[in-house]
Short mmCIF file of C-alpha atoms in Angstrom, two decimals:
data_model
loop_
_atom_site.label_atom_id
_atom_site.label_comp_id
_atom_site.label_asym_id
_atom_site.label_seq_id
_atom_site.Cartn_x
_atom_site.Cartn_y
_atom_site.Cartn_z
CA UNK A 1 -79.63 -38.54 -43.39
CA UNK A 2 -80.15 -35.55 -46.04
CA UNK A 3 -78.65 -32.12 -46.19
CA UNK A 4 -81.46 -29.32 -47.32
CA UNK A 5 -79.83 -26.52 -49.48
CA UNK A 6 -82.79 -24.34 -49.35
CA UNK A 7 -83.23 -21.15 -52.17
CA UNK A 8 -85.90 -18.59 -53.45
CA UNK A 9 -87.14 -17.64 -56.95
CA UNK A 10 -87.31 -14.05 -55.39
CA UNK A 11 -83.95 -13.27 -54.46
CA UNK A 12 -81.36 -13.60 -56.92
CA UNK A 13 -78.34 -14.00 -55.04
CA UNK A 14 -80.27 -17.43 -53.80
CA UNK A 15 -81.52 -18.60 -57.41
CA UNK A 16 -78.61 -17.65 -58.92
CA UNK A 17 -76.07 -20.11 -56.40
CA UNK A 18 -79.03 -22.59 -57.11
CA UNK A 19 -78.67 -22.67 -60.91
CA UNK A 20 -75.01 -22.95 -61.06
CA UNK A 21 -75.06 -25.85 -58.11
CA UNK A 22 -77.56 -27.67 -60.58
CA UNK A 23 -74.97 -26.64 -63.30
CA UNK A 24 -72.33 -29.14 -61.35
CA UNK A 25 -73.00 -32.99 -61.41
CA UNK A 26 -75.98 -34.96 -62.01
CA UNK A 27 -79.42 -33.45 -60.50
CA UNK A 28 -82.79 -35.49 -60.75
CA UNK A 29 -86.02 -33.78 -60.04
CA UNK A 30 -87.09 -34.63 -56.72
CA UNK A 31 -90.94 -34.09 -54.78
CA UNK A 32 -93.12 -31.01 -54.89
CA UNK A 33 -94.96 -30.06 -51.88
CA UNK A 34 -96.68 -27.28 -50.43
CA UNK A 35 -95.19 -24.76 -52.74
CA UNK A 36 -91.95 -26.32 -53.13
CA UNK A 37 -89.90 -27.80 -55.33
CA UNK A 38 -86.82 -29.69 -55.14
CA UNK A 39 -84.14 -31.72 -57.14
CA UNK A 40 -81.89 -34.71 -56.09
CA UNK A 41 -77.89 -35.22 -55.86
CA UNK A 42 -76.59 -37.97 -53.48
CA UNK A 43 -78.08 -37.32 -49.90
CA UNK A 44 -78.50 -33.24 -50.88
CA UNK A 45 -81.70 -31.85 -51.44
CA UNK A 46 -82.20 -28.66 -53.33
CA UNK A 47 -85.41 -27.08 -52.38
CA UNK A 48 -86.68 -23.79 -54.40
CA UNK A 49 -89.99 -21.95 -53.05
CA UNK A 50 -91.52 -18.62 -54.08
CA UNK A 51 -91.38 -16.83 -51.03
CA UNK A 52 -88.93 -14.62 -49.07
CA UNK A 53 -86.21 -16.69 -47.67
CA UNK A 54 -87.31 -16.20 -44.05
CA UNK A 55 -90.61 -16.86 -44.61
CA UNK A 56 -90.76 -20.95 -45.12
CA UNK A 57 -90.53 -22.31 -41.28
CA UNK A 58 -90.10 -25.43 -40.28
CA UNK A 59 -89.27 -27.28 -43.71
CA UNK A 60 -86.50 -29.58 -42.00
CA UNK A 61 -89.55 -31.12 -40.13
CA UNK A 62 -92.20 -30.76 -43.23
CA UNK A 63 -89.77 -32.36 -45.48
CA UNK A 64 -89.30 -35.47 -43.36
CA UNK A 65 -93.26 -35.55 -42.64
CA UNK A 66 -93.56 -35.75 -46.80
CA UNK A 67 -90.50 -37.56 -47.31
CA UNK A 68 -89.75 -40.06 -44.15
CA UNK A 69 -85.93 -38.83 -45.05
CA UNK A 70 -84.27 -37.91 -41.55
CA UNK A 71 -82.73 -34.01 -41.82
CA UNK A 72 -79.43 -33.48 -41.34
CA UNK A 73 -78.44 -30.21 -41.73
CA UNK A 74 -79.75 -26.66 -43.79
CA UNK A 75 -77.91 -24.57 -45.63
CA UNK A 76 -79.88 -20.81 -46.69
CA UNK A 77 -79.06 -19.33 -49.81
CA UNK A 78 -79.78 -15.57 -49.70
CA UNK A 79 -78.68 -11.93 -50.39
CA UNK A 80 -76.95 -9.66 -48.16
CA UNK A 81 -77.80 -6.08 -47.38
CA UNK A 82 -75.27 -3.41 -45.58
CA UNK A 83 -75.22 0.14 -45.37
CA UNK A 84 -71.94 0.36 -47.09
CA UNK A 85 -72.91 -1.53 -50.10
CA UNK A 86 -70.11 -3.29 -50.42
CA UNK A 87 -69.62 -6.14 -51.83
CA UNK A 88 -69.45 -9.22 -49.43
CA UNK A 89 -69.76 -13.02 -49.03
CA UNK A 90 -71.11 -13.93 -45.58
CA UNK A 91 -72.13 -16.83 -43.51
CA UNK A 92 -73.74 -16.43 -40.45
CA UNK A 93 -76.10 -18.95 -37.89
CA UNK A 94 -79.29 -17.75 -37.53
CA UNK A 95 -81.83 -16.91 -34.38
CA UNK A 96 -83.81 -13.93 -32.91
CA UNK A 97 -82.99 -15.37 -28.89
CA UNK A 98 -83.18 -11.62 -27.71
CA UNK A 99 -87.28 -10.92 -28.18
CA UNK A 100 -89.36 -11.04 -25.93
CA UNK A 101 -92.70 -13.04 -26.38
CA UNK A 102 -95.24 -10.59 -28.30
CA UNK A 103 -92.16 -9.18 -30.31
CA UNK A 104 -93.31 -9.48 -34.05
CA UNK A 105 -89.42 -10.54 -35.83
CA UNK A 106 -88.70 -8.04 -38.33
CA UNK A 107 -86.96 -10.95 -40.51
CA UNK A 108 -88.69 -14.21 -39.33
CA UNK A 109 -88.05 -16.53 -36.60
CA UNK A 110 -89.83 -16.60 -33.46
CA UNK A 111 -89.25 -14.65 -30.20
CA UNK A 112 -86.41 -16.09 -28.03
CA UNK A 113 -85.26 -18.95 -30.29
CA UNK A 114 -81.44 -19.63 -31.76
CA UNK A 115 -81.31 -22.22 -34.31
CA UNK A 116 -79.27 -25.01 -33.75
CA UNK A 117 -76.13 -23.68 -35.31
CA UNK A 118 -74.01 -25.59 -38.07
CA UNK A 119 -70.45 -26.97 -36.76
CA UNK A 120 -69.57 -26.12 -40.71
CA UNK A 121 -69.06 -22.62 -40.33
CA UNK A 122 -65.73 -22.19 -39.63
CA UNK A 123 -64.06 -24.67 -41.99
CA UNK A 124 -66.64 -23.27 -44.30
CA UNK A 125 -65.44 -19.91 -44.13
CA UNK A 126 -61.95 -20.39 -44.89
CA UNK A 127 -63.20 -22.58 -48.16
CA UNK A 128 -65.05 -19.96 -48.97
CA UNK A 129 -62.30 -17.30 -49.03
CA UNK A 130 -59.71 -19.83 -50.96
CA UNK A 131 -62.84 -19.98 -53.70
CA UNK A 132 -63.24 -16.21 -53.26
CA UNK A 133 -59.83 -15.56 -53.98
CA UNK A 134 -59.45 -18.15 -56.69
CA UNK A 135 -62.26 -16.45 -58.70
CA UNK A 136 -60.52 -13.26 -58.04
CA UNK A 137 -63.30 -11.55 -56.49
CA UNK A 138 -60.85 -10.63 -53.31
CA UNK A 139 -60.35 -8.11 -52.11
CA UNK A 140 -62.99 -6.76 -53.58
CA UNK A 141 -65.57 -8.73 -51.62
CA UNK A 142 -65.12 -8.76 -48.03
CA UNK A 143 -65.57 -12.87 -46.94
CA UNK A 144 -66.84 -12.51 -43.08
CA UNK A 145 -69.11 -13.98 -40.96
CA UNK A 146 -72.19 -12.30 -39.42
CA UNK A 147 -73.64 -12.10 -36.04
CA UNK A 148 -76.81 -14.19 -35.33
CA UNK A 149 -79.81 -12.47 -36.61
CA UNK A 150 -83.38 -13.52 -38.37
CA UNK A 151 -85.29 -16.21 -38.98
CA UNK A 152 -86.67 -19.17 -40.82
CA UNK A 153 -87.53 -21.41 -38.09
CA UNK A 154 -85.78 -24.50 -37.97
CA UNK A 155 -84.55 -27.88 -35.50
CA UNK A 156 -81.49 -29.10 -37.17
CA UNK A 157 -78.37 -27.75 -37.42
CA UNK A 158 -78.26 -24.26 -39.78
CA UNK A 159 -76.44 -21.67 -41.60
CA UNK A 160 -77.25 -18.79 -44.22
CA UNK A 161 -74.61 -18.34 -46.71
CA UNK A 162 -74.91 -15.03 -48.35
CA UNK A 163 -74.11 -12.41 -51.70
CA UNK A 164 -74.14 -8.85 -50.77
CA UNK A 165 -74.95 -5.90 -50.31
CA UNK A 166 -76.40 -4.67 -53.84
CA UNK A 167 -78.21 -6.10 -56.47
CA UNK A 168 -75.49 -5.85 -59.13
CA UNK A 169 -73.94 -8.21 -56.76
CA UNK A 170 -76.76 -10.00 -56.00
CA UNK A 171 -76.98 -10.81 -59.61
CA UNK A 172 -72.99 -11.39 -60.54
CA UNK A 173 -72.70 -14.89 -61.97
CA UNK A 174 -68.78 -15.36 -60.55
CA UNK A 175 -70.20 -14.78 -57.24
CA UNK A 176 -72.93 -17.10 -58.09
CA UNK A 177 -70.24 -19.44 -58.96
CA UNK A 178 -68.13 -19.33 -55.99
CA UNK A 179 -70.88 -19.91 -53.80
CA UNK A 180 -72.25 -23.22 -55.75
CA UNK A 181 -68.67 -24.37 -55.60
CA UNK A 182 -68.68 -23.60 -51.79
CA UNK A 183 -71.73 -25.71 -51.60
CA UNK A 184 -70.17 -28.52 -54.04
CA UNK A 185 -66.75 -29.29 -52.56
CA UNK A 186 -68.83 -28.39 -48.60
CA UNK A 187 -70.69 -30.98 -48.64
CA UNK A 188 -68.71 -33.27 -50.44
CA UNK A 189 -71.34 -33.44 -53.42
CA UNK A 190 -68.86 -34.14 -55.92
CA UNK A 191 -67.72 -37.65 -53.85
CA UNK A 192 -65.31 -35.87 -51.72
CA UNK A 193 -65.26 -35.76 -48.25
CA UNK A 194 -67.41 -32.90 -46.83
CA UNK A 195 -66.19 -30.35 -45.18
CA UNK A 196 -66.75 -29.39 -41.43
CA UNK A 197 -67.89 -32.36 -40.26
CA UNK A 198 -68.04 -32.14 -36.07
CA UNK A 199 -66.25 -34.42 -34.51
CA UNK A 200 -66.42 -34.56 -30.74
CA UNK A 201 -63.02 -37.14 -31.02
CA UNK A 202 -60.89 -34.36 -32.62
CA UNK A 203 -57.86 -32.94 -31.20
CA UNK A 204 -59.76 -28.92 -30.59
CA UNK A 205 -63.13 -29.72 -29.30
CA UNK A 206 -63.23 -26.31 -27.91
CA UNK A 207 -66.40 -24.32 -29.26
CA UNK A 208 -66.33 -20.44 -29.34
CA UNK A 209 -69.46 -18.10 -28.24
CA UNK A 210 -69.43 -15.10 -29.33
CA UNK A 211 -71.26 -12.31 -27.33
CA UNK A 212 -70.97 -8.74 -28.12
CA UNK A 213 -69.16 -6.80 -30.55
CA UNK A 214 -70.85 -5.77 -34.19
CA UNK A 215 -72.43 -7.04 -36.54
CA UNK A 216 -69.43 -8.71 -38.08
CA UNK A 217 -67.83 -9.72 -35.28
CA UNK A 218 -64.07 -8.45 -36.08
CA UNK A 219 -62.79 -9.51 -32.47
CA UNK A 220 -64.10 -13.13 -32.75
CA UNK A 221 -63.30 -13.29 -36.51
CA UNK A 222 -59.72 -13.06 -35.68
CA UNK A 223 -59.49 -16.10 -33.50
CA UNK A 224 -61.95 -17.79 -36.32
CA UNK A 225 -59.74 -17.20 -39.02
CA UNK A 226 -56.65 -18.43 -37.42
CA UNK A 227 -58.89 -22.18 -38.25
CA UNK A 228 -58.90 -24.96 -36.09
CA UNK A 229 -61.30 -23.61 -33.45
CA UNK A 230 -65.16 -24.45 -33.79
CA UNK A 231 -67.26 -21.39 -33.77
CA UNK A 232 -70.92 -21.40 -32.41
CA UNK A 233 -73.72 -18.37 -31.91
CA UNK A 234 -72.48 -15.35 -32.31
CA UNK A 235 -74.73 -12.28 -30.58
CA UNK A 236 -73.38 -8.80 -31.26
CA UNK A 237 -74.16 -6.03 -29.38
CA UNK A 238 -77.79 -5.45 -30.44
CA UNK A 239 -79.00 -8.82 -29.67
CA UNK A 240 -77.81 -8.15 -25.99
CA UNK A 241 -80.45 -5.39 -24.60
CA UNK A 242 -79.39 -4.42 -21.41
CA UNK A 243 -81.17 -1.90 -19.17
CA UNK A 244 -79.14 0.68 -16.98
CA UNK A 245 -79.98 0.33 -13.48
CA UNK A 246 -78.54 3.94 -11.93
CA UNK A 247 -81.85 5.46 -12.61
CA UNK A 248 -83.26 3.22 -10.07
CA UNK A 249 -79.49 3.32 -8.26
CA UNK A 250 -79.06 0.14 -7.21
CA UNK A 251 -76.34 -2.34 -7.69
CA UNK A 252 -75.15 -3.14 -11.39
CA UNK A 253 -75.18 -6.54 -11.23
CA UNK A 254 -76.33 -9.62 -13.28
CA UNK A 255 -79.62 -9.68 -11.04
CA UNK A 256 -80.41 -5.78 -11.38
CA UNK A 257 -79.67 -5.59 -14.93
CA UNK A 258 -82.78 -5.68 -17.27
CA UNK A 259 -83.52 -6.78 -21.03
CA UNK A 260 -83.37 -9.85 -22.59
CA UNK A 261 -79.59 -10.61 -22.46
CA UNK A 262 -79.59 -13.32 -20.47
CA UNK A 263 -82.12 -14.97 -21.94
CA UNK A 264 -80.31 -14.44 -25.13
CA UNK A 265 -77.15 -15.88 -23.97
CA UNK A 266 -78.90 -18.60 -22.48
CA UNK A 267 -80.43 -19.42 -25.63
CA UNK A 268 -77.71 -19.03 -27.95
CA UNK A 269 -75.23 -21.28 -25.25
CA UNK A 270 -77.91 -24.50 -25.65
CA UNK A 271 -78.61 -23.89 -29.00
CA UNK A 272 -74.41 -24.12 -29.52
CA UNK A 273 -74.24 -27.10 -26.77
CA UNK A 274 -76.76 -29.02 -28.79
CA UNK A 275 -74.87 -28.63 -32.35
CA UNK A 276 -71.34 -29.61 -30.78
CA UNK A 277 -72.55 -32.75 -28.69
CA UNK A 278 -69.10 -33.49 -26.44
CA UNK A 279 -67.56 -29.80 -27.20
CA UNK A 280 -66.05 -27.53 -24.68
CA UNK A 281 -68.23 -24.04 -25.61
CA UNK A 282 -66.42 -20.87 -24.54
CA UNK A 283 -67.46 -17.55 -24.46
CA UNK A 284 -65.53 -15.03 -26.17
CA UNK A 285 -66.48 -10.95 -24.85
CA UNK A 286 -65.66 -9.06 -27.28
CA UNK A 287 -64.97 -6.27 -24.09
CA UNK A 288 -64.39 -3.03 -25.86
CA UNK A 289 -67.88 -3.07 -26.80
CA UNK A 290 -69.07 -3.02 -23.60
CA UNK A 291 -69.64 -0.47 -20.52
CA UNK A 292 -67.80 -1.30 -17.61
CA UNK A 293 -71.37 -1.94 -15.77
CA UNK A 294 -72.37 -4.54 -18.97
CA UNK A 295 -69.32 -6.25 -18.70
CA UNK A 296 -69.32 -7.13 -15.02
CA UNK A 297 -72.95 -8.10 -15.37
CA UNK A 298 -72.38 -10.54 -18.27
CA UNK A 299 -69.51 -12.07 -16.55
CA UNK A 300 -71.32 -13.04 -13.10
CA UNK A 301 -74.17 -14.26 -15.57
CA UNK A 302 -71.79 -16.63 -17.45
CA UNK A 303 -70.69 -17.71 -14.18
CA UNK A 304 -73.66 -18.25 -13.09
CA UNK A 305 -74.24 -20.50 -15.24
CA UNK A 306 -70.67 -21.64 -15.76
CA UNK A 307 -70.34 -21.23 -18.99
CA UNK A 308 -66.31 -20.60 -19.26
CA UNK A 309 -65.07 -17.65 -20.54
CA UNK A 310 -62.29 -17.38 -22.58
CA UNK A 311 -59.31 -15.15 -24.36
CA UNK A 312 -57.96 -15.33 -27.50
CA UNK A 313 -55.16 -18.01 -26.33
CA UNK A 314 -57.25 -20.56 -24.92
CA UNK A 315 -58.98 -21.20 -27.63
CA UNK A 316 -56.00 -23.15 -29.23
#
């Protein structure tokens, strides 16, 4: 089983991680294929291509066609954008689950699909702010995870870990660093033990779901950070379209409600089932961010298709 830390010539807040990973340990060049190159440390494989880092799909399965090597896991390395420019560190699972089919993805992926998210995130998030901080780049980046957005297309289990929002950041060598060291001591490169590992035996099996909220999902960052609790897909607010029914007036409930919501919610709960085999996934509503109509819509659908919802509390 081999982990795929995947980066782009293009972007350098992916090549820039890339180099100062090789920088750490022993690296041996590994196969080309199809555009790609990649370089050899244990059971990681560092894979570098020339295109936009949403625009390779499918190279868990393409490297094990090439290779016979069984995927594990992916891990992105790319840049962050944000309106505010500020500088931030983000990881995030990835997915477009609320397009519809003929929907061309703005950022890759394909209509309706949530990757398989990694069970890292969470442990891998608090690493990453103890690096952060030990590097002294906090507070002046924010460390936070994302909600689920973009693409590449993928099968095994995912996350992008991310430099933002500018290209002075993009190109700053101690963020560079922090990530690679994320990467090092994450998955255990070094001959430690890796970090995040799921394990459906441990004491807090329980999963969280994240639906609604922004794109950096205070409310469900606050149970997150607290540690111990597993986090899954996270869909924010805009990957929840929900049509109004009161033009039409009938009943606002789960069945009158359009948009692709519950398709989205659908697809991020399997998606989050299928990374956390023998997990207890909860939803978490972020409910401030909804309209009283939304919210008793979404709940009737999670019941539906009982899918437990949960507060803060019983997530511990």
């Amino acid at each position: 089983m081999v982990t795929l830390v995947v980066s782009t010539t293009t972007d350098p807040a992916s090549f820039g991680p890339a180099s100062a990973l090789t920088s750490l340990g022993n690296w041996t060049p590994g196969i080309s294929f199809q555009g790609v190159r990649s370089k050899v440390n244990g059971e990681v494989r560092l894979l570098e291509h020339d295109k936009g880092i949403v625009e390779e799909d499918d190279l868990d399965k393409r490297w094990e066609d090439v290779t016979g090597e069984v995927v594990d896991e992916i891990v992105f390395l790319s840049k962050h954008t944000a309106v505010t420019n500020r500088p931030a560190l983000t990881i995030h699972p990835i997915g477009v689950p609320h397009l519809k089919d003929g929907d061309v993805p703005p950022q890759g992926g394909k209509p309706g699909w949530a990757a398989v998210p990694s069970p890292r995130m969470t442990s891998w998030l608090i690493l990453l702010k103890k690096i952060a901080q030990s590097h002294n780049l906090v507070p002046e980046f924010e460390i936070t995870l994302e909600a689920t957005h973009h693409g590449p297309v993928t099968t095994k289990p995912t996350m992008f870990v991310e430099i933002g929002s500018t290209i002075d950041c993009w190109r700053r060598q101690d963020a560079a660093q922090v990530i690679a060291q994320l990467v090092w001591e994450g998955l255990g490169i070094g001959g430690g033990e890796a970090v995040g590992n799921w394990n459906s035996m441990a004491s807090n099996k329980k999963v969280l779901l994240g639906v609604g909220g922004g794109h950096y999902v205070p409310r469900h960052m606050d149970i997150i950070l607290k540690g111990g609790v597993w986090v899954g897909h996270l869909l924010s607010g805009y990957s929840l379209p929900m049509e109004d029914p009161a033009e039409s007036k009938g009943e606002k409930d789960s069945n009158n409600v359009g948009g692709t919501w519950k398709h989205a919610i659908k697809a991020a709960y399997d998606a989050t089932v299928e990374g956390f085999p023998g997990g207890e996934v909860i939803a978490h509503l972020d409910h401030k961010s909804f309209k009283g109509w939304q919210k008793k819509a979404i709940i009737e659908y999670l019941s539906e298709q009982n899918i437990k919802i949960g507060k803060p509390n019983d997530f511990y």
